[in-house]
Amino acid sequence: MDKNTAGISGQYTRSNNDYNQPDDPASSSRRGRYKHATVRQWGHPPRTAPEHNEFYHYSAACSSQPLLRRSVNPPQDFNSLIKQEIMDGLVSKSGRFGHRYDGRHHGRYASSIKKYTSAAKRPLNQAEQSQLMRLLQNFTATRSWNWRSLTTTLHSFTSAGVFTPHSPIDERVKRTQAALLSTLLDAIIFKCSQKPQARDIDAQGVANLMWATAKLVDNGQERTPELNKAVAALMSHVNAHKEQFIPQNIANLLWAMAKLVDYGQELTPGLKGAVAALLPHVDAQKNQFIPQEITNLLWAMAKLAGNGQEQIPEFKEAAAVLLPHVIVQKDQFKPLDVANLLWVMAKLVDNGQEQTPEFNEALATLLPYVNAQKNQFNPQHIANLLWAMAKLVDNNQERTPEFNQAVAALLPLVNAQRNQFIPQHIANLLWAMAKLVDNGQQQTTEFKEAVATLLPRVNAHKDRFNAQGITNLLWAMAKLVDAGQQRTPGLNEAVAALLPHVNAQKDQFNAQGVTNLLWAMAKLVDNRQEQIPELKRAAAALLPHVNTQKTQFIPRHVTNLLWAMAKLVDNGQRQTREFKETVAALLRRVNEEIGQFNAQGISNLLWAMAKLVDNKQERTPEIEEAVAALLPHVNAEKDQFIPQHIASLLWAMAKLVDHGQQRTPELIEAVAALLPRVNAQRANLTPQEIANLLWAMAKLVDHGQEQTPEFNEAVTGLLPHVRAQKNQCNAQDIANLLWAMAKLGELIELDVLTSTFKTLVDRISSNPQFYQQAILMSLWGVMVCCARLSLVPNTSEGNVLEKHMDDLFIRLENTSPDNEEDQHTIAMAARWLGRPCPFVPHYHAIVSKRQSDFRNQLQSCIPSLRIEEEKSLNSLPPVDLLLPDHNMVIEVQGPSHYVGGDFKTRKGSTLLKIALLQKAGFEVIEIPINMFWNRDSMKRCIDQIKARVDISSQRHGSVSLKRRWADAAYVTDEKGRQPSDHGYLTAEEHSIEQTSKPAKRKKTTSQ
């Protein structure tokens, strides 16, 4: 509801920029609540109450009486109300009676001002107010006035807009307003503090004065200590008179208290007590409330709940008893009521109201009226209705046909009334449309037109948005872009226009505002919003506020902030000292709130920490502790993870492990818990998620992941979806897929690997936008596939892939990467293709103890054998042992050379090295390290090598390069034939002679 309008007799709206809530629709007002009187007419009191009798029957002559007793025709002479003789008469009466004067004439005069504005159907304009203030300089209330005069005067003047601040305000007018209001409030406070027998306070007056104080604040009056004191004094009388309040009073009182709370009134025990005292009367008098009162009551409860009022049983019961009356009186609700009621229902649900059958029935009753009354909605109604629809959907409201029709009916009105939306409406509308899209709203032509209509208005009103408006707008634009909104010049200009205001208003953003802003900026950058200097400055300006407000962030905020900061860093944001301090502060909050994170929170947090570490964020104790605390929750929440979470979690764990995270039992259990979910959800995964999952599984394998049945099922289950969704893969997806499938080596059947690679490499050729890292990953993957094919006899399948390898290499010819791993990839590709390498790669030689022991044993058995260790041949990675006199290489293969350490399924990197050595003309002998686990096995290996060396010496003495290539003793068998056919020593009963007869293979053009 809008803070612009009142709950009773306040049919006039004020023009301002007060839009602190994106979800604040207009509080309705029942026009003519008092007809042309200030308060509900009271019956004449008995003659035993002379003071009250005197109020109604006093007939002393004065110059103002004829005017005060007749009705006022609005166009007729406002000047009649501001004649000096009127004020002279009032001053005269006050002076004549002194302390016995009860203020009745002043009250009647105030009532005449109210009658004038009621007939004119508008409050006093600035010129009228200024003229009236000249007259009211001597209009002074005193403590001798009776309760009714005070009530009439303050209510009438407030309703007529006498105290409303206009801009620019005349200082004289301001002083007069303050003086007059001060005397009235002082007299009210005095009356409220009198002993019961001395005061004449009644229920109607309490209700009217509470309404007036709320309306004063709603119209822009400052909440002075005196006004706060008056509110507190009146609040104490709500409970005392609770039995005397009629339905209208109850509605107005709750509306007033809600409005005051919405403007910063603390939820004091007195206020809570007053609310609690009134709620049972809502139930008791439920059948007597008219439509507008039902609207105001529900609005008040929604506002109170939104501002921290506990939803005590009486509160929930009051809301529940009113909903059936919405259905009963549905035909009596005006467009304003319909808009407000839908806002109220959305707000109540947002604050925990259960969506009971009565609630759903009331909602279903109101929705058709949106379409039926669409042409009667003003801009504020449109903004509030779309906000309400968005909020309801966000709280799991079913998108019924009536719901969709209501949204569709409102969208064209956005375009039609675009020039009438104030900044608050623009912010609320864009927020609502973004939220609707986020919950499945189709971006129809009308929807896109509405967005396009609003964006230029952002730029036009950029200087009038407050902190919350800026937050909602940037969040909305980020969400729309994330949902596929085209990045039009209008959108870019709107973003650019708002960013400087983030820095300017940085001290006004609350915890949620800071969170949403950083999230929005991260999303915009992630969706290719250029990192303009204003965006970097805006993000930097917010970081200190994360640290200072850290205790105010709820778990959802912590999650979104860490996600946003990780995403900003991933897109080039500098990790300054403030940035690192902010990350550390948030990570400590993760540990403090560890039990409060849901499935999505756990997923986003682990992803964020992995991304930060991947961007050179130091693995601090805070990160270590947060990861350790979160991992057990992965297993606990495993059934709650959607496909996106599963992909993000496995990617994050793989990335963390790749940066030094220990494979603790908790991490191993978390991976094991997720793998069955991969298989179960594989049909729902996007191409990017499939690519990330395969990348993660390959990376985990690289760090010792066991080859369990669930792991194998996950890999094999994903591969058909790679081919099915090939046209939706972007450059990064393709690179990740090629790299991952190559890394998994013999775990993937060669036929499947080859067909999938051919599918994907065609996408490389048609996509010139591959960046360097993606090209390097793709080049390595294609090389591994060619390597596997080269180890199979009688195949030319690798020829097509070699052409793609050549194309990729050409795209890297003029590059010289600093990363050693990338240098190795280029060097190996150059060697494979017979091209010159632009640099000499550097390799690190690592001699394992097993390898050294075996060399010593082999040397002692064959003293004449020349053995070189860790020798790099032709710019290739160093070999374990080289027998240079025999062009023979011995590779001692530890667990890291096999998928899952099974000593059977070789990794892609192992296969590539073997193929490159064979291609260079070396005979390769692979010895799994498990052959060294007992002396007999090692002795048999040495005996077989000795026999092989003897055969080589007897055969030629020296062997030509061409012949050595043809006789290479390594032939890959994809069908699981005997190890002797593989050329590596895995079975004790197979002799070297058996493995020295490789099948001949066709010569390829690259040879």
PDB file of C-alpha atoms in Angstrom, residues 155-332:
ATOM      1  CA  HIS A 155      -8.840  15.716  12.727  1.00  0.00           C
ATOM      2  CA  SER A 156     -10.384  18.397  10.490  1.00  0.00           C
ATOM      3  CA  PHE A 157      -7.161  20.305   9.888  1.00  0.00           C
ATOM      4  CA  THR A 158      -5.242  17.095   9.216  1.00  0.00           C
ATOM      5  CA  SER A 159      -7.859  15.769   6.809  1.00  0.00           C
ATOM      6  CA  ALA A 160      -8.030  19.111   4.971  1.00  0.00           C
ATOM      7  CA  GLY A 161      -4.249  19.169   4.473  1.00  0.00           C
ATOM      8  CA  VAL A 162      -3.606  22.194   6.689  1.00  0.00           C
ATOM      9  CA  PHE A 163      -0.449  20.559   8.127  1.00  0.00           C
ATOM     10  CA  THR A 164       0.772  18.978   4.894  1.00  0.00           C
ATOM     11  CA  PRO A 165       4.306  20.231   4.020  1.00  0.00           C
ATOM     12  CA  HIS A 166       4.506  21.456   0.441  1.00  0.00           C
ATOM     13  CA  SER A 167       7.715  21.829  -1.520  1.00  0.00           C
ATOM     14  CA  PRO A 168       9.189  24.402  -1.541  1.00  0.00           C
ATOM     15  CA  ILE A 169       7.809  25.341   1.842  1.00  0.00           C
ATOM     16  CA  ASP A 170       7.443  28.923   3.071  1.00  0.00           C
ATOM     17  CA  GLU A 171       9.253  29.320   6.402  1.00  0.00           C
ATOM     18  CA  ARG A 172       6.419  31.457   7.789  1.00  0.00           C
ATOM     19  CA  VAL A 173       3.918  28.745   6.915  1.00  0.00           C
ATOM     20  CA  LYS A 174       6.171  26.130   8.474  1.00  0.00           C
ATOM     21  CA  ARG A 175       6.467  28.092  11.728  1.00  0.00           C
ATOM     22  CA  THR A 176       2.720  28.627  11.928  1.00  0.00           C
ATOM     23  CA  GLN A 177       2.029  24.943  11.291  1.00  0.00           C
ATOM     24  CA  ALA A 178       4.525  23.911  13.977  1.00  0.00           C
ATOM     25  CA  ALA A 179       3.121  26.358  16.560  1.00  0.00           C
ATOM     26  CA  LEU A 180      -0.499  25.379  15.949  1.00  0.00           C
ATOM     27  CA  LEU A 181       0.251  21.661  15.978  1.00  0.00           C
ATOM     28  CA  SER A 182       2.342  22.025  19.125  1.00  0.00           C
ATOM     29  CA  THR A 183      -0.528  23.665  21.070  1.00  0.00           C
ATOM     30  CA  LEU A 184      -2.967  20.976  19.929  1.00  0.00           C
ATOM     31  CA  LEU A 185      -0.634  18.104  20.839  1.00  0.00           C
ATOM     32  CA  ASP A 186       0.188  19.653  24.186  1.00  0.00           C
ATOM     33  CA  ALA A 187      -3.510  19.940  25.057  1.00  0.00           C
ATOM     34  CA  ILE A 188      -4.134  16.330  23.958  1.00  0.00           C
ATOM     35  CA  ILE A 189      -1.220  15.026  26.046  1.00  0.00           C
ATOM     36  CA  PHE A 190      -2.539  17.036  29.028  1.00  0.00           C
ATOM     37  CA  LYS A 191      -6.069  15.623  28.591  1.00  0.00           C
ATOM     38  CA  CYS A 192      -4.755  12.057  28.381  1.00  0.00           C
ATOM     39  CA  SER A 193      -2.782  12.484  31.600  1.00  0.00           C
ATOM     40  CA  GLN A 194      -5.706  13.839  33.693  1.00  0.00           C
ATOM     41  CA  LYS A 195      -7.389  11.767  36.341  1.00  0.00           C
ATOM     42  CA  PRO A 196     -10.390   9.788  35.062  1.00  0.00           C
ATOM     43  CA  GLN A 197     -12.942  11.957  36.841  1.00  0.00           C
ATOM     44  CA  ALA A 198     -11.496  15.162  35.334  1.00  0.00           C
ATOM     45  CA  ARG A 199     -11.171  14.118  31.712  1.00  0.00           C
ATOM     46  CA  ASP A 200     -13.830  13.673  29.035  1.00  0.00           C
ATOM     47  CA  ILE A 201     -11.996  11.233  26.724  1.00  0.00           C
ATOM     48  CA  ASP A 202     -14.175   8.912  24.680  1.00  0.00           C
ATOM     49  CA  ALA A 203     -13.596   6.052  22.233  1.00  0.00           C
ATOM     50  CA  GLN A 204     -14.544   7.978  19.083  1.00  0.00           C
ATOM     51  CA  GLY A 205     -12.095  10.758  19.929  1.00  0.00           C
ATOM     52  CA  VAL A 206      -9.259   8.310  20.595  1.00  0.00           C
ATOM     53  CA  ALA A 207      -9.863   6.667  17.215  1.00  0.00           C
ATOM     54  CA  ASN A 208     -10.032   9.995  15.361  1.00  0.00           C
ATOM     55  CA  LEU A 209      -6.917  11.379  17.013  1.00  0.00           C
ATOM     56  CA  MET A 210      -4.928   8.196  16.350  1.00  0.00           C
ATOM     57  CA  TRP A 211      -5.992   8.435  12.717  1.00  0.00           C
ATOM     58  CA  ALA A 212      -4.985  12.124  12.626  1.00  0.00           C
ATOM     59  CA  THR A 213      -1.501  11.492  14.057  1.00  0.00           C
ATOM     60  CA  ALA A 214      -0.916   8.696  11.548  1.00  0.00           C
ATOM     61  CA  LYS A 215      -2.168  10.886   8.723  1.00  0.00           C
ATOM     62  CA  LEU A 216       0.114  13.738   9.823  1.00  0.00           C
ATOM     63  CA  VAL A 217       3.130  11.459   9.495  1.00  0.00           C
ATOM     64  CA  ASP A 218       1.806  10.020   6.237  1.00  0.00           C
ATOM     65  CA  ASN A 219       1.531  13.571   4.865  1.00  0.00           C
ATOM     66  CA  GLY A 220       5.154  14.296   5.622  1.00  0.00           C
ATOM     67  CA  GLN A 221       5.114  15.839   9.100  1.00  0.00           C
ATOM     68  CA  GLU A 222       8.240  15.165  11.115  1.00  0.00           C
ATOM     69  CA  ARG A 223       7.830  12.709  13.979  1.00  0.00           C
ATOM     70  CA  THR A 224       8.771  15.189  16.701  1.00  0.00           C
ATOM     71  CA  PRO A 225       9.178  14.129  20.357  1.00  0.00           C
ATOM     72  CA  GLU A 226       5.883  15.914  21.070  1.00  0.00           C
ATOM     73  CA  LEU A 227       4.025  13.936  18.402  1.00  0.00           C
ATOM     74  CA  ASN A 228       5.548  10.677  19.653  1.00  0.00           C
ATOM     75  CA  LYS A 229       4.476  11.568  23.167  1.00  0.00           C
ATOM     76  CA  ALA A 230       0.936  12.239  21.981  1.00  0.00           C
ATOM     77  CA  VAL A 231       0.826   8.868  20.221  1.00  0.00           C
ATOM     78  CA  ALA A 232       2.038   7.106  23.357  1.00  0.00           C
ATOM     79  CA  ALA A 233      -0.538   8.960  25.487  1.00  0.00           C
ATOM     80  CA  LEU A 234      -3.374   8.001  23.133  1.00  0.00           C
ATOM     81  CA  MET A 235      -2.199   4.403  22.888  1.00  0.00           C
ATOM     82  CA  SER A 236      -2.775   3.884  26.586  1.00  0.00           C
ATOM     83  CA  HIS A 237      -6.461   4.753  26.089  1.00  0.00           C
ATOM     84  CA  VAL A 238      -7.031   2.216  23.320  1.00  0.00           C
ATOM     85  CA  ASN A 239      -7.040  -0.642  25.800  1.00  0.00           C
ATOM     86  CA  ALA A 240      -9.152   1.327  28.294  1.00  0.00           C
ATOM     87  CA  HIS A 241     -11.892   2.004  25.733  1.00  0.00           C
ATOM     88  CA  LYS A 242     -11.655  -1.224  23.738  1.00  0.00           C
ATOM     89  CA  GLU A 243     -15.231  -2.280  24.569  1.00  0.00           C
ATOM     90  CA  GLN A 244     -16.634   1.001  23.194  1.00  0.00           C
ATOM     91  CA  PHE A 245     -15.072   0.941  19.739  1.00  0.00           C
ATOM     92  CA  ILE A 246     -17.488   0.476  16.867  1.00  0.00           C
ATOM     93  CA  PRO A 247     -16.304  -1.353  13.693  1.00  0.00           C
ATOM     94  CA  GLN A 248     -15.264   1.901  12.043  1.00  0.00           C
ATOM     95  CA  ASN A 249     -13.121   2.835  15.050  1.00  0.00           C
ATOM     96  CA  ILE A 250     -11.425  -0.557  15.098  1.00  0.00           C
ATOM     97  CA  ALA A 251     -10.565  -0.330  11.397  1.00  0.00           C
ATOM     98  CA  ASN A 252      -9.219   3.210  11.751  1.00  0.00           C
ATOM     99  CA  LEU A 253      -7.205   2.448  14.862  1.00  0.00           C
ATOM    100  CA  LEU A 254      -5.478  -0.582  13.409  1.00  0.00           C
ATOM    101  CA  TRP A 255      -4.851   1.317  10.167  1.00  0.00           C
ATOM    102  CA  ALA A 256      -3.319   4.212  12.147  1.00  0.00           C
ATOM    103  CA  MET A 257      -1.066   1.989  14.226  1.00  0.00           C
ATOM    104  CA  ALA A 258       0.108   0.129  11.130  1.00  0.00           C
ATOM    105  CA  LYS A 259       0.823   3.393   9.338  1.00  0.00           C
ATOM    106  CA  LEU A 260       2.793   4.780  12.298  1.00  0.00           C
ATOM    107  CA  VAL A 261       4.832   1.587  12.542  1.00  0.00           C
ATOM    108  CA  ASP A 262       5.485   1.777   8.820  1.00  0.00           C
ATOM    109  CA  TYR A 263       7.002   5.211   9.393  1.00  0.00           C
ATOM    110  CA  GLY A 264       9.342   4.074  12.145  1.00  0.00           C
ATOM    111  CA  GLN A 265       7.171   3.934  15.254  1.00  0.00           C
ATOM    112  CA  GLU A 266       8.702   1.322  17.550  1.00  0.00           C
ATOM    113  CA  LEU A 267       6.665  -1.741  18.354  1.00  0.00           C
ATOM    114  CA  THR A 268       6.531  -0.782  22.046  1.00  0.00           C
ATOM    115  CA  PRO A 269       4.717  -2.893  24.657  1.00  0.00           C
ATOM    116  CA  GLY A 270       2.012  -0.196  24.625  1.00  0.00           C
ATOM    117  CA  LEU A 271       1.495  -0.502  20.900  1.00  0.00           C
ATOM    118  CA  LYS A 272       1.562  -4.297  20.963  1.00  0.00           C
ATOM    119  CA  GLY A 273      -0.920  -4.229  23.828  1.00  0.00           C
ATOM    120  CA  ALA A 274      -3.218  -1.911  21.897  1.00  0.00           C
ATOM    121  CA  VAL A 275      -3.097  -4.180  18.841  1.00  0.00           C
ATOM    122  CA  ALA A 276      -3.739  -7.250  20.978  1.00  0.00           C
ATOM    123  CA  ALA A 277      -6.683  -5.504  22.670  1.00  0.00           C
ATOM    124  CA  LEU A 278      -8.354  -4.705  19.344  1.00  0.00           C
ATOM    125  CA  LEU A 279      -7.886  -8.013  17.535  1.00  0.00           C
ATOM    126  CA  PRO A 280     -10.595  -9.976  19.408  1.00  0.00           C
ATOM    127  CA  HIS A 281     -13.067  -7.211  18.490  1.00  0.00           C
ATOM    128  CA  VAL A 282     -12.340  -7.819  14.810  1.00  0.00           C
ATOM    129  CA  ASP A 283     -13.644 -11.343  15.295  1.00  0.00           C
ATOM    130  CA  ALA A 284     -16.556 -10.243  17.480  1.00  0.00           C
ATOM    131  CA  GLN A 285     -17.754  -7.566  15.040  1.00  0.00           C
ATOM    132  CA  LYS A 286     -16.752  -9.284  11.790  1.00  0.00           C
ATOM    133  CA  ASN A 287     -20.274  -9.132  10.346  1.00  0.00           C
ATOM    134  CA  GLN A 288     -20.479  -5.340  10.702  1.00  0.00           C
ATOM    135  CA  PHE A 289     -17.452  -4.283   8.655  1.00  0.00           C
ATOM    136  CA  ILE A 290     -18.137  -2.645   5.318  1.00  0.00           C
ATOM    137  CA  PRO A 291     -15.871  -3.446   2.310  1.00  0.00           C
ATOM    138  CA  GLN A 292     -13.515  -0.528   2.857  1.00  0.00           C
ATOM    139  CA  GLU A 293     -13.081  -1.397   6.529  1.00  0.00           C
ATOM    140  CA  ILE A 294     -12.290  -4.982   5.606  1.00  0.00           C
ATOM    141  CA  THR A 295      -9.665  -3.659   3.208  1.00  0.00           C
ATOM    142  CA  ASN A 296      -8.176  -1.311   5.805  1.00  0.00           C
ATOM    143  CA  LEU A 297      -8.084  -3.989   8.492  1.00  0.00           C
ATOM    144  CA  LEU A 298      -6.355  -6.501   6.273  1.00  0.00           C
ATOM    145  CA  TRP A 299      -3.960  -3.801   5.078  1.00  0.00           C
ATOM    146  CA  ALA A 300      -3.119  -2.912   8.682  1.00  0.00           C
ATOM    147  CA  MET A 301      -2.464  -6.512   9.637  1.00  0.00           C
ATOM    148  CA  ALA A 302      -0.286  -7.001   6.568  1.00  0.00           C
ATOM    149  CA  LYS A 303       1.724  -3.876   7.386  1.00  0.00           C
ATOM    150  CA  LEU A 304       2.116  -4.790  11.049  1.00  0.00           C
ATOM    151  CA  ALA A 305       3.265  -8.277  10.141  1.00  0.00           C
ATOM    152  CA  GLY A 306       5.694  -6.822   7.614  1.00  0.00           C
ATOM    153  CA  ASN A 307       7.178  -4.578  10.285  1.00  0.00           C
ATOM    154  CA  GLY A 308       7.817  -7.199  12.926  1.00  0.00           C
ATOM    155  CA  GLN A 309       4.459  -7.668  14.676  1.00  0.00           C
ATOM    156  CA  GLU A 310       4.293 -11.209  16.021  1.00  0.00           C
ATOM    157  CA  GLN A 311       1.592 -13.260  14.370  1.00  0.00           C
ATOM    158  CA  ILE A 312      -0.093 -14.226  17.638  1.00  0.00           C
ATOM    159  CA  PRO A 313      -3.114 -16.554  17.437  1.00  0.00           C
ATOM    160  CA  GLU A 314      -5.508 -13.572  17.661  1.00  0.00           C
ATOM    161  CA  PHE A 315      -3.703 -11.976  14.720  1.00  0.00           C
ATOM    162  CA  LYS A 316      -4.060 -15.034  12.502  1.00  0.00           C
ATOM    163  CA  GLU A 317      -7.677 -15.522  13.584  1.00  0.00           C
ATOM    164  CA  ALA A 318      -8.536 -11.895  12.759  1.00  0.00           C
ATOM    165  CA  ALA A 319      -7.111 -12.263   9.259  1.00  0.00           C
ATOM    166  CA  ALA A 320      -8.857 -15.605   8.801  1.00  0.00           C
ATOM    167  CA  VAL A 321     -12.309 -14.336   9.839  1.00  0.00           C
ATOM    168  CA  LEU A 322     -12.156 -11.416   7.412  1.00  0.00           C
ATOM    169  CA  LEU A 323     -11.334 -13.464   4.311  1.00  0.00           C
ATOM    170  CA  PRO A 324     -14.803 -15.055   3.960  1.00  0.00           C
ATOM    171  CA  HIS A 325     -16.270 -11.524   4.006  1.00  0.00           C
ATOM    172  CA  VAL A 326     -14.135 -10.665   0.995  1.00  0.00           C
ATOM    173  CA  ILE A 327     -16.000 -13.400  -0.852  1.00  0.00           C
ATOM    174  CA  VAL A 328     -19.440 -12.388   0.471  1.00  0.00           C
ATOM    175  CA  GLN A 329     -18.999  -8.690  -0.334  1.00  0.00           C
ATOM    176  CA  LYS A 330     -16.998  -9.181  -3.547  1.00  0.00           C
ATOM    177  CA  ASP A 331     -19.422  -7.150  -5.694  1.00  0.00           C
ATOM    178  CA  GLN A 332     -19.071  -4.097  -3.452  1.00  0.00           C
TER     179      GLN A 332
END
